Coordinates of C-alpha atoms and ligand atoms in Angstrom, one line a residue:
H1 CA 65.4 113.0 77.8
S2 CA 65.0 115.5 80.5
G3 CA 62.4 113.7 82.5
P4 CA 62.8 111.9 85.8
S5 CA 63.0 108.4 84.6
I6 CA 65.9 106.5 86.0
N7 CA 66.8 104.7 82.8
R8 CA 65.6 103.9 79.3
R9 CA 66.2 100.9 77.3
A10 CA 65.5 100.1 73.8
L11 CA 62.2 98.4 73.5
L12 CA 60.3 97.8 70.4
I13 CA 56.6 97.8 71.0
G14 CA 55.6 96.2 67.7
G15 CA 52.4 95.2 66.0
T16 CA 53.3 91.6 66.5
A17 CA 53.4 91.8 70.3
L18 CA 50.1 93.5 70.4
A19 CA 48.5 91.1 68.0
A20 CA 49.7 88.2 70.1
S21 CA 48.1 89.7 73.3
A22 CA 44.9 90.3 71.5
S23 CA 44.6 86.7 70.2
L24 CA 45.4 85.4 73.6
V25 CA 42.2 86.8 74.9
R26 CA 40.3 86.0 71.7
A27 CA 41.1 82.4 72.2
G28 CA 38.5 82.4 74.9
R29 CA 35.8 83.8 72.7
A30 CA 32.8 81.6 72.2
A31 CA 29.7 81.8 70.2
P32 CA 27.7 85.1 70.8
A33 CA 25.2 83.4 73.1
E34 CA 27.9 82.1 75.4
P35 CA 29.9 84.5 77.5
N36 CA 33.6 85.2 76.9
V37 CA 35.3 83.7 79.8
V38 CA 38.4 85.3 81.2
E39 CA 40.3 84.1 84.3
L40 CA 42.2 86.8 86.1
T41 CA 44.5 86.2 89.1
A42 CA 45.6 89.0 91.3
A43 CA 49.0 88.2 92.8
A44 CA 52.5 89.4 93.6
G45 CA 54.9 89.3 90.7
R46 CA 58.3 90.4 89.5
V47 CA 58.5 92.1 86.2
P48 CA 61.2 93.9 84.1
I49 CA 59.9 97.4 84.2
V50 CA 63.2 99.3 83.7
G51 CA 65.2 96.5 82.1
A52 CA 68.9 95.4 82.4
P53 CA 71.1 96.2 84.3
Y54 CA 68.3 97.0 86.8
P55 CA 66.7 94.2 88.7
R56 CA 63.1 93.2 88.1
T57 CA 60.5 95.2 90.1
D58 CA 58.4 93.5 92.8
V59 CA 54.8 94.4 91.8
W60 CA 51.2 93.3 92.5
C61 CA 49.5 92.5 89.2
Y62 CA 46.9 90.6 87.2
G63 CA 47.9 87.5 85.3
D64 CA 51.6 87.8 86.3
R65 CA 52.1 90.8 84.1
V66 CA 52.1 94.6 84.0
P67 CA 49.8 95.8 82.6
G68 CA 47.3 92.9 83.2
P69 CA 46.0 90.9 80.3
E70 CA 44.0 92.9 77.8
I71 CA 40.3 91.9 77.8
R72 CA 38.8 92.4 74.3
V73 CA 35.2 91.7 73.4
R74 CA 32.7 92.9 70.9
Q75 CA 29.9 95.3 71.8
G76 CA 26.9 93.3 72.9
E77 CA 28.9 90.2 73.9
R78 CA 28.6 88.9 77.4
V79 CA 31.8 88.6 79.4
R80 CA 32.4 86.5 82.6
V81 CA 35.6 87.3 84.5
I82 CA 36.6 84.9 87.3
V83 CA 38.9 86.9 89.6
R84 CA 41.0 84.9 92.0
N85 CA 42.8 86.7 94.8
D86 CA 46.3 85.4 95.6
L87 CA 47.3 88.7 97.2
P88 CA 48.0 88.8 100.9
E89 CA 45.0 91.2 101.4
E90 CA 41.4 91.7 100.2
T91 CA 40.7 93.1 96.7
T92 CA 37.9 93.8 94.2
V93 CA 37.9 94.7 90.5
H94 CA 36.2 97.9 89.2
W95 CA 35.4 98.0 85.4
H96 CA 36.2 101.7 84.9
G97 CA 33.8 103.4 82.5
I98 CA 31.7 100.4 81.7
R99 CA 28.1 100.9 82.5
V100 CA 27.7 97.6 84.4
P101 CA 24.8 96.7 86.8
N102 CA 25.6 98.0 90.3
S103 CA 26.3 94.5 91.7
M104 CA 29.2 94.1 89.3
D105 CA 30.8 97.5 90.0
G106 CA 33.5 96.2 92.4
V107 CA 33.2 98.6 95.3
P108 CA 33.9 96.7 98.5
G109 CA 31.2 96.9 101.1
L110 CA 28.9 99.0 98.9
T111 CA 28.3 96.7 95.9
Q112 CA 29.9 93.4 96.9
P113 CA 31.9 91.8 99.8
P114 CA 35.6 92.2 99.3
I115 CA 37.4 89.1 97.8
K116 CA 39.5 87.7 100.6
P117 CA 42.9 86.2 100.0
G118 CA 42.5 82.7 98.5
E119 CA 39.0 83.4 97.4
S120 CA 37.4 84.1 94.0
F121 CA 34.6 86.3 92.7
T122 CA 32.8 86.0 89.3
Y123 CA 31.9 89.2 87.5
E124 CA 29.5 88.9 84.6
F125 CA 28.0 91.6 82.4
T126 CA 27.4 92.7 78.9
P127 CA 29.2 96.0 78.1
P128 CA 26.6 98.2 76.4
D129 CA 29.1 100.6 74.9
A130 CA 32.0 100.1 72.4
G131 CA 35.2 101.8 73.4
T132 CA 38.4 102.0 75.5
F133 CA 37.9 101.1 79.1
W134 CA 40.1 99.6 81.8
Y135 CA 40.0 97.6 85.1
H136 CA 41.7 98.2 88.4
P137 CA 41.2 97.3 92.1
H138 CA 38.9 99.3 94.3
S139 CA 40.4 98.1 97.6
D140 CA 43.5 99.5 99.2
S141 CA 43.6 101.4 95.9
L142 CA 46.7 103.5 96.6
R143 CA 48.9 100.4 97.0
Q144 CA 47.1 98.0 94.7
L145 CA 46.9 100.4 91.7
G146 CA 50.2 102.0 92.6
R147 CA 51.9 98.6 92.6
G148 CA 50.8 97.7 89.1
M149 CA 47.3 96.4 89.1
A150 CA 45.6 97.7 85.9
G151 CA 44.5 96.3 82.6
A152 CA 42.8 97.4 79.4
F153 CA 39.3 96.4 78.6
I154 CA 38.5 97.0 74.9
V155 CA 35.0 96.8 73.5
E156 CA 35.1 96.6 69.7
E157 CA 32.5 98.3 67.5
P158 CA 30.2 95.8 65.8
T159 CA 31.8 96.6 62.5
A160 CA 35.6 97.2 62.5
V161 CA 36.7 100.8 62.1
S162 CA 39.0 100.9 59.2
V163 CA 42.6 101.6 60.4
D164 CA 45.8 99.7 59.6
R165 CA 46.6 99.0 63.2
D166 CA 44.8 99.4 66.6
L167 CA 47.3 100.2 69.4
V168 CA 46.7 100.4 73.1
W169 CA 49.0 102.4 75.2
M170 CA 48.6 101.7 78.9
L171 CA 50.5 104.6 80.6
S172 CA 51.6 104.2 84.2
D173 CA 53.6 106.3 86.6
W174 CA 55.8 104.8 89.2
R175 CA 58.0 106.0 92.0
L176 CA 61.0 103.7 91.9
T177 CA 64.1 103.5 94.0
S178 CA 67.6 103.3 92.4
E179 CA 67.2 99.5 92.7
A180 CA 64.0 99.8 90.5
Q181 CA 61.8 98.9 93.5
I182 CA 58.6 100.6 94.3
A183 CA 59.3 103.3 96.9
A184 CA 57.3 103.1 100.2
G185 CA 55.2 106.0 101.6
F186 CA 52.0 105.6 99.6
G187 CA 50.0 107.3 102.3
N188 CA 52.1 110.4 102.7
A189 CA 49.7 113.0 104.2
M190 CA 51.5 116.1 102.7
E191 CA 51.4 114.5 99.2
A192 CA 47.7 113.6 99.7
A193 CA 46.9 117.2 100.5
M194 CA 48.7 118.4 97.3
S195 CA 49.1 116.8 93.9
G196 CA 49.1 113.2 95.1
R197 CA 51.8 110.7 94.5
V198 CA 53.4 111.7 91.2
G199 CA 56.3 109.3 90.4
N200 CA 59.6 109.4 88.7
T201 CA 59.2 106.8 86.0
V202 CA 56.5 106.6 83.3
T203 CA 55.9 103.3 81.5
L204 CA 54.2 102.4 78.3
N205 CA 52.6 99.0 78.4
G206 CA 54.6 98.1 81.4
A207 CA 58.1 99.0 80.2
V208 CA 60.1 102.2 80.1
P209 CA 59.4 103.2 76.5
D210 CA 61.7 103.9 73.8
E211 CA 60.9 103.4 70.1
V212 CA 57.7 102.5 68.4
P213 CA 58.0 101.3 64.8
M214 CA 55.8 103.0 62.3
R215 CA 55.3 102.7 58.6
A216 CA 54.8 105.8 56.5
G217 CA 51.3 106.1 55.1
E218 CA 49.6 103.9 57.6
R219 CA 46.6 105.0 59.6
I220 CA 46.6 104.0 63.3
R221 CA 44.1 104.1 66.0
L222 CA 45.9 104.8 69.3
R223 CA 44.1 104.2 72.5
L224 CA 45.6 106.1 75.4
V225 CA 44.8 105.0 78.9
N226 CA 46.3 106.9 81.9
T227 CA 46.4 104.4 84.8
S228 CA 48.6 106.7 87.0
L229 CA 47.7 107.3 90.7
A230 CA 48.2 111.0 90.2
R231 CA 50.2 112.0 87.2
I232 CA 48.4 114.3 84.7
M233 CA 49.8 114.1 81.1
S234 CA 49.7 116.6 78.3
L235 CA 50.9 114.9 75.2
R236 CA 52.0 116.3 71.9
F237 CA 53.1 114.4 68.8
E238 CA 56.0 116.0 67.0
G239 CA 55.4 116.2 63.2
H240 CA 51.9 114.6 63.4
R241 CA 48.3 115.7 63.6
P242 CA 46.3 113.3 65.8
V243 CA 42.6 113.5 65.6
I244 CA 40.5 112.8 68.8
V245 CA 37.7 110.4 67.9
A246 CA 36.7 109.2 71.4
I247 CA 37.0 110.4 75.0
D248 CA 36.7 107.9 77.9
G249 CA 35.5 105.3 75.4
Q250 CA 32.6 107.5 74.1
P251 CA 32.8 108.7 70.5
C252 CA 32.9 112.5 70.0
D253 CA 33.0 114.6 66.8
P254 CA 36.4 114.0 65.4
H255 CA 38.6 117.0 66.2
E256 CA 42.2 118.1 66.5
P257 CA 43.3 118.7 70.1
E258 CA 43.4 122.3 71.4
R259 CA 47.0 123.7 71.1
G260 CA 48.0 120.3 69.7
R261 CA 47.9 118.7 73.2
I262 CA 46.0 115.8 74.5
L263 CA 45.2 116.3 78.2
L264 CA 45.0 113.1 80.1
G265 CA 44.3 113.0 83.8
P266 CA 44.4 109.8 85.9
A267 CA 41.8 107.2 84.6
M268 CA 41.0 109.2 81.5
R269 CA 41.2 107.7 78.0
V270 CA 41.5 109.3 74.6
D271 CA 41.3 107.4 71.2
L272 CA 43.2 109.0 68.4
V273 CA 43.3 108.4 64.7
I274 CA 46.7 109.3 63.3
D275 CA 47.8 109.3 59.7
M276 CA 51.5 108.5 59.9
Q277 CA 52.9 111.0 57.5
G278 CA 56.5 111.1 58.8
E279 CA 59.5 110.5 56.5
P280 CA 60.8 107.0 56.2
G281 CA 63.9 106.5 58.4
R282 CA 63.1 109.5 60.7
R283 CA 62.1 109.7 64.4
Y284 CA 59.4 111.8 66.0
R285 CA 58.9 112.2 69.7
V286 CA 55.8 112.0 71.8
I287 CA 56.3 114.6 74.5
D288 CA 54.5 115.1 77.8
D289 CA 55.0 118.6 79.1
F290 CA 52.2 118.9 81.7
Y291 CA 54.5 119.8 84.6
E292 CA 56.5 122.9 84.0
G293 CA 60.2 122.1 83.8
L294 CA 59.6 118.4 83.9
S295 CA 58.9 117.6 80.3
Y296 CA 60.1 114.2 78.9
W297 CA 59.5 112.1 75.9
L298 CA 57.1 109.3 76.3
A299 CA 57.9 107.5 73.1
K300 CA 59.6 107.9 69.7
F301 CA 57.9 107.0 66.5
V302 CA 60.6 105.4 64.3
Y303 CA 59.7 105.2 60.7
E304 CA 60.8 102.1 58.9
D305 CA 63.0 102.8 55.9
K306 CA 60.3 101.6 53.4
P307 CA 58.2 103.4 50.8
P308 CA 54.8 104.7 52.2
L309 CA 52.1 102.1 52.6
R310 CA 49.8 104.1 50.4
A311 CA 50.4 106.9 48.0
H312 CA 47.2 108.8 48.2
H313 CA 45.9 110.8 51.2
L314 CA 43.2 109.1 53.2
E315 CA 39.7 110.6 53.7
P316 CA 39.2 112.5 56.9
S317 CA 39.2 110.5 60.1
P318 CA 36.3 108.2 60.5
S319 CA 33.7 109.1 63.2
L320 CA 32.9 106.2 65.4
P321 CA 29.3 104.9 65.6
R322 CA 27.5 106.3 68.6
N323 CA 26.8 104.2 71.7
P324 CA 23.3 103.7 73.1
L325 CA 23.5 106.6 75.7
P326 CA 20.3 108.3 76.7
E327 CA 20.3 112.0 75.9
P328 CA 19.7 114.1 79.1
D329 CA 16.7 116.4 78.9
L330 CA 18.4 119.6 79.9
A331 CA 15.2 121.7 80.1
A332 CA 13.6 119.3 82.6
A333 CA 16.8 118.3 84.4
E334 CA 17.1 118.7 88.2
R335 CA 20.3 120.6 89.2
H336 CA 22.8 120.0 92.0
E337 CA 26.1 121.4 92.9
L338 CA 29.2 119.6 94.1
R339 CA 31.8 121.7 95.7
L340 CA 35.3 120.3 95.8
Q341 CA 37.1 121.4 98.9
G342 CA 40.2 121.1 101.0
G343 CA 43.9 120.4 100.2
M344 CA 47.0 122.5 100.8
M345 CA 46.9 126.1 99.6
G346 CA 49.8 127.9 98.0
G347 CA 50.7 129.4 101.4
G348 CA 50.7 126.1 103.3
M349 CA 47.3 126.6 104.9
M350 CA 44.6 123.9 104.7
G351 CA 41.5 125.1 102.9
M352 CA 39.2 124.2 105.8
G353 CA 36.6 127.0 105.4
G354 CA 33.1 125.6 106.0
M355 CA 34.1 122.0 106.3
Q356 CA 32.4 120.8 109.4
G357 CA 32.2 117.3 108.1
M358 CA 36.0 116.9 107.7
S359 CA 36.8 113.7 109.6
H360 CA 40.2 112.9 111.2
G361 CA 42.9 112.2 108.6
A362 CA 40.9 113.7 105.7
S363 CA 42.4 116.4 103.5
W364 CA 39.5 116.8 101.1
A365 CA 35.8 117.0 101.0
I366 CA 32.8 117.3 98.7
N367 CA 30.1 119.7 100.0
G368 CA 31.7 119.7 103.4
T369 CA 31.7 115.9 103.9
S370 CA 34.8 113.6 103.6
M371 CA 34.4 110.0 102.7
T372 CA 37.7 108.2 103.0
G373 CA 39.1 104.9 101.8
D374 CA 37.9 102.7 98.9
G375 CA 34.3 101.9 99.7
H376 CA 32.2 101.0 102.8
A377 CA 28.9 99.4 103.7
N378 CA 26.0 101.7 104.3
M379 CA 27.5 104.9 103.1
P380 CA 24.9 107.6 103.3
P381 CA 24.4 109.0 99.8
L382 CA 25.1 112.7 99.2
L383 CA 22.1 112.8 96.7
T384 CA 19.3 110.4 95.9
L385 CA 18.4 110.7 92.2
R386 CA 15.2 109.5 90.7
L387 CA 15.5 106.6 88.3
G388 CA 14.9 107.8 84.7
R389 CA 15.2 111.5 85.5
S390 CA 17.8 113.9 83.9
Y391 CA 20.3 115.6 86.1
V392 CA 22.8 118.4 85.7
L393 CA 25.7 118.4 88.2
T394 CA 27.7 121.6 88.6
I395 CA 31.2 120.6 89.8
R396 CA 32.9 123.6 91.4
N397 CA 36.6 123.2 92.2
E398 CA 37.2 125.5 95.2
T399 CA 40.8 124.1 95.7
A400 CA 44.2 124.9 94.4
W401 CA 44.7 121.5 92.7
W402 CA 43.5 119.5 89.7
H403 CA 40.8 116.9 90.2
P404 CA 39.8 114.2 87.6
M405 CA 36.2 113.5 88.9
H406 CA 34.8 110.1 88.1
L407 CA 31.3 108.8 88.4
H408 CA 30.8 105.0 88.5
G409 CA 28.1 103.3 86.4
Y410 CA 27.6 106.3 84.0
S411 CA 28.9 108.3 81.1
F412 CA 27.9 112.0 81.3
R413 CA 27.7 114.8 78.8
V414 CA 30.3 117.5 79.5
L415 CA 28.2 120.6 78.9
T416 CA 30.1 123.7 80.0
R417 CA 33.4 124.8 81.4
N418 CA 33.3 128.1 83.3
G419 CA 30.1 128.9 81.6
T420 CA 31.3 128.3 78.0
A421 CA 29.8 125.4 76.0
V422 CA 32.2 122.5 75.6
P423 CA 32.3 121.6 71.8
H424 CA 32.5 118.2 70.0
R425 CA 29.6 116.4 71.7
R426 CA 31.8 115.3 74.5
W427 CA 30.9 112.5 76.9
A428 CA 33.1 111.3 79.7
D429 CA 33.2 109.2 82.9
T430 CA 36.1 111.2 84.3
V431 CA 36.2 115.0 83.9
L432 CA 39.4 116.8 84.7
V433 CA 38.6 120.0 86.7
P434 CA 41.5 122.5 86.9
P435 CA 41.9 124.7 90.0
R436 CA 39.0 127.1 90.6
D437 CA 37.2 125.9 87.4
T438 CA 33.5 124.9 87.2
V439 CA 32.2 122.3 84.9
E440 CA 28.6 121.2 84.3
V441 CA 27.9 117.6 83.3
A442 CA 24.5 116.0 82.6
F443 CA 23.1 112.5 82.4
V444 CA 20.0 110.4 82.7
A445 CA 19.9 108.5 86.0
D446 CA 18.9 105.2 84.3
N447 CA 21.2 102.8 86.1
P448 CA 19.9 102.0 89.6
G449 CA 22.1 101.5 92.6
D450 CA 24.6 103.3 94.9
W451 CA 27.4 104.7 92.8
M452 CA 30.7 106.1 93.9
M453 CA 31.8 109.5 92.7
H454 CA 35.3 110.5 93.5
C455 CA 38.5 112.1 92.4
H456 CA 40.7 109.7 90.6
V457 CA 43.9 111.2 92.0
T458 CA 43.9 108.2 94.3
N459 CA 45.5 110.0 97.3
H460 CA 42.6 112.5 97.1
Q461 CA 40.0 109.8 96.9
V462 CA 41.2 107.9 99.9
S463 CA 41.6 111.0 102.0
G464 CA 38.1 112.4 101.5
M465 CA 37.2 113.5 98.0
M466 CA 34.6 110.8 97.5
T467 CA 30.9 110.5 97.8
V468 CA 27.9 108.3 96.9
L469 CA 25.1 109.1 94.5
R470 CA 22.0 106.8 94.9
V471 CA 19.8 106.2 92.0
A472 CA 16.5 104.6 93.0
Ligands
C2O1 CU1 38.5 104.0 88.3 CU2 36.2 104.4 91.7 O1 37.3 104.2 89.9
CU2 CU1 41.6 115.3 93.3

């Protein structure tokens, strides 16, 4: 292991543990007419991230654990989440990627008042789409997300997709001290103007990962969720051929990843179907080699020494049923451009050209204007979109850094990258835009309200790379 983790301990992330967490949430499932009720408490906690002999890590979290409890409902079922705030500061919860009504979106000031310490707020909505989503705070985001507040939100297809196991990998990045405590300095201005706070320890479902038991011949669905503040991942699976079946929760045409790598920026999700065709008794690494010279292995598949689960080869990977997303009318769409600006350049100069709106303390801007923080009342929208109309947004990255751009309340079609059509019918709520690249996305403005659009490198978001789109 050549990566920056300070320690690794043997941890078996088994099917049993996952099944147990799922049934925990299922216990709250009522008849379809009644909402699923989930109680979620945000509070300080102490969890064994690195493991003995290191002390437990002081975190902020949901339900006294990292990651927070998995919420799992079926498509079309209503869910009510009662959030209690036992933190020493305000919070909110944002349901990342779920097309909720605006009042349930969890942006303080803009869509709801913040939840004060000791108070509660009830979120209630019916997720329209099946898929892999997640929840996280939208208040003091750098510290709250960076200290461990994140959980998976899985919406199951109405009829089960046929796989042997459904695994969720919540991937997080931490900057830990040698005492396994979260390092201070979340608001570092230099870091904010560059790649953001990339840590030194990556966890899989809240623990420094090691071995993941597999059975030869089984077919798994693996849901990857990158909950990092800033770390981008590029995952490859030694000896395996994963098939991408969904991106950001939305089904795509099943396809093998380009160059065998799954690129996962902050907040992004990818659902894979993998036929486990390794040899019994052998180990295979899952490697992240996004940052040059800093590659490390994220997990090892360890095959049980048992005969394969099935002798025959399975049919090609199943394609998931489509979600009820309105198809944008590209011919009639209105077009707008979003230019991503600012940040530190290679030579150490700030990219300030044409950024009159850059406010004090901001490093980044969209179209010359910087909106900082996590959400505010009465933010003037960058654009007002007409309800029901189709839009194409051209996102032009004029900076030297990567930006995973997220739009609340919507999934959009990713149409082109640098003028070339993006294949596989790709939808997303967070699109990773490399330095100097241009992407075009399209959607029907069918969900009314004021919606945040921001970079999900949290340091970039809070220091200016954020705006509001109004749909009215
Ligand atoms: Cu995960 Cu404002 O977003
Ligand atoms: Cu960014």
